[in-house]
């Protein structure tokens, strides 16, 4: 078969021949450019064989780097691709037009959802202060009440002890309706109780309320004491608002001989009209102050830390001294003073002279504020000094060392020191005492220059020199 001439080749063969010719041309051009460089490097390396080993290693590393760079540029030149460098990229790269408006700047991040408090589905059993059930444990009430509910026992999940009695926790919102339907059984179980749902109140403190008011019945004048029923009707007539709960404050109830009393008055949360600052009740001007809601601080009654006692697995501690070896019922004085002496308590938190549940403790959590470690150390330092003073003023026969860190050992159980009149505290900066002198002073040579010369007549001394 006859071979076709160049003019009759197809497009693929033509493109292949053109690429081969161009590659051959660029290879010969690259040979002219890079060949002198390669020859120079090879010649220089061959003439430096007499160098020291460390110099030869440095030169070899440099030559290898230069050879690799030259090989990379040579290959790029033959293939027709320009070697990319930072200068070439910045020189020939197209400039991107920056948008006038930044869309990301106007994109607002979605606000985190505020976790709403769960509804309180508990059913409260209000008991008098002297009710026998208040002395029983919540689990005993739970197990006994479930046996009384029979087929509806699964509706009761838990029983919690509260300040006013107990709270019945349903297993579901539907179970709350089941427990409410069993109010008669629950009332017969507790006897003398009030059962109601949880409700949010708007609370006021009304002060300067007279303890007794006068009335005339059948022509006879008499004084009757003010009770919650009488006060509720008086407030309803004056403000047109019906209170849902009225109770006397603990301070007022503890001082019945005072001329006036103070009361907590609670209204439903939907009450729109607030009470005025001054109310005229029983012909007397009283003062009403709104009570804002405070964050409840939960304190464990087992270890006295700041968490719920139902989930506490720590060892029980004494409320008075913080010891884990006994509880408050087994607390005894380790002081050698005679009875009825009582050593002051020691707070497990601030180490001050008060129990662990003292409301005014300086390290008691308040809202979202937290003390730093340095602040805690300073508070414990001052409270420890106050505890030492309280022990001295209380007549404790031994002074106990006080630490700044919480330890499971109570203050009464710490090793004692001999009694002294000075308050011992590790936080006080102690200056080292001066070095005690030895019994016999060191023997040194006499310094004649420090002795006082006897007074002499200078003329007599001159005569002695002449003689």
PDB file of N, CA, C and O in Angstrom, residues 390-420:
ATOM      1  N   UNK A 390     -14.932  34.187 118.050  1.00  0.00           N
ATOM      2  CA  UNK A 390     -16.118  33.656 118.714  1.00  0.00           C
ATOM      3  C   UNK A 390     -15.754  32.561 119.710  1.00  0.00           C
ATOM      4  O   UNK A 390     -16.351  32.462 120.785  1.00  0.00           O
ATOM      5  N   UNK A 391     -14.771  31.749 119.386  1.00  0.00           N
ATOM      6  CA  UNK A 391     -14.341  30.710 120.321  1.00  0.00           C
ATOM      7  C   UNK A 391     -13.684  31.322 121.560  1.00  0.00           C
ATOM      8  O   UNK A 391     -13.888  30.849 122.686  1.00  0.00           O
ATOM      9  N   UNK A 392     -12.928  32.379 121.353  1.00  0.00           N
ATOM     10  CA  UNK A 392     -12.284  33.031 122.495  1.00  0.00           C
ATOM     11  C   UNK A 392     -13.318  33.701 123.391  1.00  0.00           C
ATOM     12  O   UNK A 392     -13.286  33.589 124.610  1.00  0.00           O
ATOM     13  N   UNK A 393     -14.270  34.423 122.768  1.00  0.00           N
ATOM     14  CA  UNK A 393     -15.301  35.092 123.543  1.00  0.00           C
ATOM     15  C   UNK A 393     -16.258  34.101 124.198  1.00  0.00           C
ATOM     16  O   UNK A 393     -16.842  34.401 125.240  1.00  0.00           O
ATOM     17  N   UNK A 394     -16.447  32.925 123.567  1.00  0.00           N
ATOM     18  CA  UNK A 394     -17.347  31.937 124.138  1.00  0.00           C
ATOM     19  C   UNK A 394     -16.749  31.139 125.279  1.00  0.00           C
ATOM     20  O   UNK A 394     -17.457  30.341 125.888  1.00  0.00           O
ATOM     21  N   UNK A 395     -15.470  31.330 125.525  1.00  0.00           N
ATOM     22  CA  UNK A 395     -14.848  30.645 126.642  1.00  0.00           C
ATOM     23  C   UNK A 395     -14.383  29.244 126.340  1.00  0.00           C
ATOM     24  O   UNK A 395     -14.285  28.411 127.255  1.00  0.00           O
ATOM     25  N   UNK A 396     -14.102  28.956 125.067  1.00  0.00           N
ATOM     26  CA  UNK A 396     -13.579  27.636 124.740  1.00  0.00           C
ATOM     27  C   UNK A 396     -12.206  27.468 125.396  1.00  0.00           C
ATOM     28  O   UNK A 396     -11.366  28.378 125.342  1.00  0.00           O
ATOM     29  N   UNK A 397     -11.989  26.303 125.958  1.00  0.00           N
ATOM     30  CA  UNK A 397     -10.760  26.081 126.708  1.00  0.00           C
ATOM     31  C   UNK A 397      -9.573  25.785 125.827  1.00  0.00           C
ATOM     32  O   UNK A 397      -8.437  25.835 126.255  1.00  0.00           O
ATOM     33  N   UNK A 398      -9.797  25.430 124.557  1.00  0.00           N
ATOM     34  CA  UNK A 398      -8.695  25.119 123.648  1.00  0.00           C
ATOM     35  C   UNK A 398      -8.885  25.914 122.386  1.00  0.00           C
ATOM     36  O   UNK A 398     -10.008  26.147 121.946  1.00  0.00           O
ATOM     37  N   UNK A 399      -7.782  26.322 121.804  1.00  0.00           N
ATOM     38  CA  UNK A 399      -7.817  27.003 120.523  1.00  0.00           C
ATOM     39  C   UNK A 399      -7.541  26.001 119.439  1.00  0.00           C
ATOM     40  O   UNK A 399      -6.548  25.281 119.488  1.00  0.00           O
ATOM     41  N   UNK A 400      -8.416  25.942 118.446  1.00  0.00           N
ATOM     42  CA  UNK A 400      -8.279  24.972 117.374  1.00  0.00           C
ATOM     43  C   UNK A 400      -7.776  25.657 116.138  1.00  0.00           C
ATOM     44  O   UNK A 400      -8.130  26.791 115.847  1.00  0.00           O
ATOM     45  N   UNK A 401      -6.953  24.959 115.369  1.00  0.00           N
ATOM     46  CA  UNK A 401      -6.417  25.517 114.127  1.00  0.00           C
ATOM     47  C   UNK A 401      -7.532  25.609 113.122  1.00  0.00           C
ATOM     48  O   UNK A 401      -8.404  24.761 113.052  1.00  0.00           O
ATOM     49  N   UNK A 402      -7.476  26.637 112.328  1.00  0.00           N
ATOM     50  CA  UNK A 402      -8.527  26.915 111.357  1.00  0.00           C
ATOM     51  C   UNK A 402      -7.916  26.919 109.981  1.00  0.00           C
ATOM     52  O   UNK A 402      -6.921  27.597 109.737  1.00  0.00           O
ATOM     53  N   UNK A 403      -8.461  26.182 109.062  1.00  0.00           N
ATOM     54  CA  UNK A 403      -7.949  26.109 107.698  1.00  0.00           C
ATOM     55  C   UNK A 403      -8.815  26.875 106.751  1.00  0.00           C
ATOM     56  O   UNK A 403      -9.961  27.173 107.035  1.00  0.00           O
ATOM     57  N   UNK A 404      -8.281  27.190 105.631  1.00  0.00           N
ATOM     58  CA  UNK A 404      -9.039  27.907 104.625  1.00  0.00           C
ATOM     59  C   UNK A 404      -9.739  26.997 103.666  1.00  0.00           C
ATOM     60  O   UNK A 404     -10.647  27.413 102.974  1.00  0.00           O
ATOM     61  N   UNK A 405      -9.326  25.737 103.573  1.00  0.00           N
ATOM     62  CA  UNK A 405      -9.936  24.830 102.607  1.00  0.00           C
ATOM     63  C   UNK A 405     -10.938  23.954 103.315  1.00  0.00           C
ATOM     64  O   UNK A 405     -10.804  23.621 104.490  1.00  0.00           O
ATOM     65  N   UNK A 406     -11.976  23.564 102.581  1.00  0.00           N
ATOM     66  CA  UNK A 406     -12.982  22.689 103.137  1.00  0.00           C
ATOM     67  C   UNK A 406     -12.400  21.287 103.288  1.00  0.00           C
ATOM     68  O   UNK A 406     -11.845  20.723 102.352  1.00  0.00           O
ATOM     69  N   UNK A 407     -12.533  20.765 104.467  1.00  0.00           N
ATOM     70  CA  UNK A 407     -12.060  19.424 104.741  1.00  0.00           C
ATOM     71  C   UNK A 407     -13.183  18.650 105.369  1.00  0.00           C
ATOM     72  O   UNK A 407     -14.058  19.222 106.019  1.00  0.00           O
ATOM     73  N   UNK A 408     -13.225  17.349 105.171  1.00  0.00           N
ATOM     74  CA  UNK A 408     -14.299  16.573 105.774  1.00  0.00           C
ATOM     75  C   UNK A 408     -14.239  16.548 107.284  1.00  0.00           C
ATOM     76  O   UNK A 408     -15.185  16.185 107.933  1.00  0.00           O
ATOM     77  N   UNK A 409     -13.123  16.935 107.879  1.00  0.00           N
ATOM     78  CA  UNK A 409     -13.003  16.924 109.332  1.00  0.00           C
ATOM     79  C   UNK A 409     -13.644  18.183 109.888  1.00  0.00           C
ATOM     80  O   UNK A 409     -13.458  19.275 109.362  1.00  0.00           O
ATOM     81  N   UNK A 410     -14.410  18.048 110.909  1.00  0.00           N
ATOM     82  CA  UNK A 410     -15.043  19.195 111.539  1.00  0.00           C
ATOM     83  C   UNK A 410     -14.016  19.986 112.327  1.00  0.00           C
ATOM     84  O   UNK A 410     -12.939  19.496 112.681  1.00  0.00           O
ATOM     85  N   UNK A 411     -14.404  21.216 112.665  1.00  0.00           N
ATOM     86  CA  UNK A 411     -13.487  22.062 113.426  1.00  0.00           C
ATOM     87  C   UNK A 411     -13.299  21.511 114.829  1.00  0.00           C
ATOM     88  O   UNK A 411     -12.227  21.604 115.412  1.00  0.00           O
ATOM     89  N   UNK A 412     -14.370  20.917 115.372  1.00  0.00           N
ATOM     90  CA  UNK A 412     -14.254  20.357 116.709  1.00  0.00           C
ATOM     91  C   UNK A 412     -13.356  19.145 116.742  1.00  0.00           C
ATOM     92  O   UNK A 412     -12.931  18.703 117.799  1.00  0.00           O
ATOM     93  N   UNK A 413     -13.095  18.546 115.558  1.00  0.00           N
ATOM     94  CA  UNK A 413     -12.309  17.343 115.518  1.00  0.00           C
ATOM     95  C   UNK A 413     -10.859  17.589 115.139  1.00  0.00           C
ATOM     96  O   UNK A 413     -10.089  16.662 114.982  1.00  0.00           O
ATOM     97  N   UNK A 414     -10.498  18.854 114.935  1.00  0.00           N
ATOM     98  CA  UNK A 414      -9.129  19.145 114.554  1.00  0.00           C
ATOM     99  C   UNK A 414      -8.218  19.064 115.774  1.00  0.00           C
ATOM    100  O   UNK A 414      -8.652  19.270 116.903  1.00  0.00           O
ATOM    101  N   UNK A 415      -6.941  18.772 115.577  1.00  0.00           N
ATOM    102  CA  UNK A 415      -6.018  18.694 116.708  1.00  0.00           C
ATOM    103  C   UNK A 415      -5.891  20.020 117.408  1.00  0.00           C
ATOM    104  O   UNK A 415      -5.874  21.074 116.777  1.00  0.00           O
ATOM    105  N   UNK A 416      -5.873  19.987 118.697  1.00  0.00           N
ATOM    106  CA  UNK A 416      -5.858  21.196 119.505  1.00  0.00           C
ATOM    107  C   UNK A 416      -4.438  21.662 119.733  1.00  0.00           C
ATOM    108  O   UNK A 416      -3.460  20.929 119.562  1.00  0.00           O
ATOM    109  N   UNK A 417      -4.333  22.929 120.140  1.00  0.00           N
ATOM    110  CA  UNK A 417      -3.065  23.547 120.468  1.00  0.00           C
ATOM    111  C   UNK A 417      -3.128  24.044 121.906  1.00  0.00           C
ATOM    112  O   UNK A 417      -4.219  24.273 122.448  1.00  0.00           O
ATOM    113  N   UNK A 418      -2.029  24.231 122.547  1.00  0.00           N
ATOM    114  CA  UNK A 418      -2.061  24.746 123.923  1.00  0.00           C
ATOM    115  C   UNK A 418      -2.704  26.107 123.964  1.00  0.00           C
ATOM    116  O   UNK A 418      -2.570  26.907 123.033  1.00  0.00           O
ATOM    117  N   UNK A 419      -3.497  26.390 125.030  1.00  0.00           N
ATOM    118  CA  UNK A 419      -4.227  27.668 125.098  1.00  0.00           C
ATOM    119  C   UNK A 419      -3.269  28.840 125.190  1.00  0.00           C
ATOM    120  O   UNK A 419      -2.283  28.810 125.919  1.00  0.00           O
ATOM    121  N   UNK A 420      -3.581  29.843 124.430  1.00  0.00           N
ATOM    122  CA  UNK A 420      -2.809  31.086 124.461  1.00  0.00           C
ATOM    123  C   UNK A 420      -3.789  32.246 124.466  1.00  0.00           C
ATOM    124  O   UNK A 420      -4.958  32.093 124.126  1.00  0.00           O
TER     125      UNK A 420
END
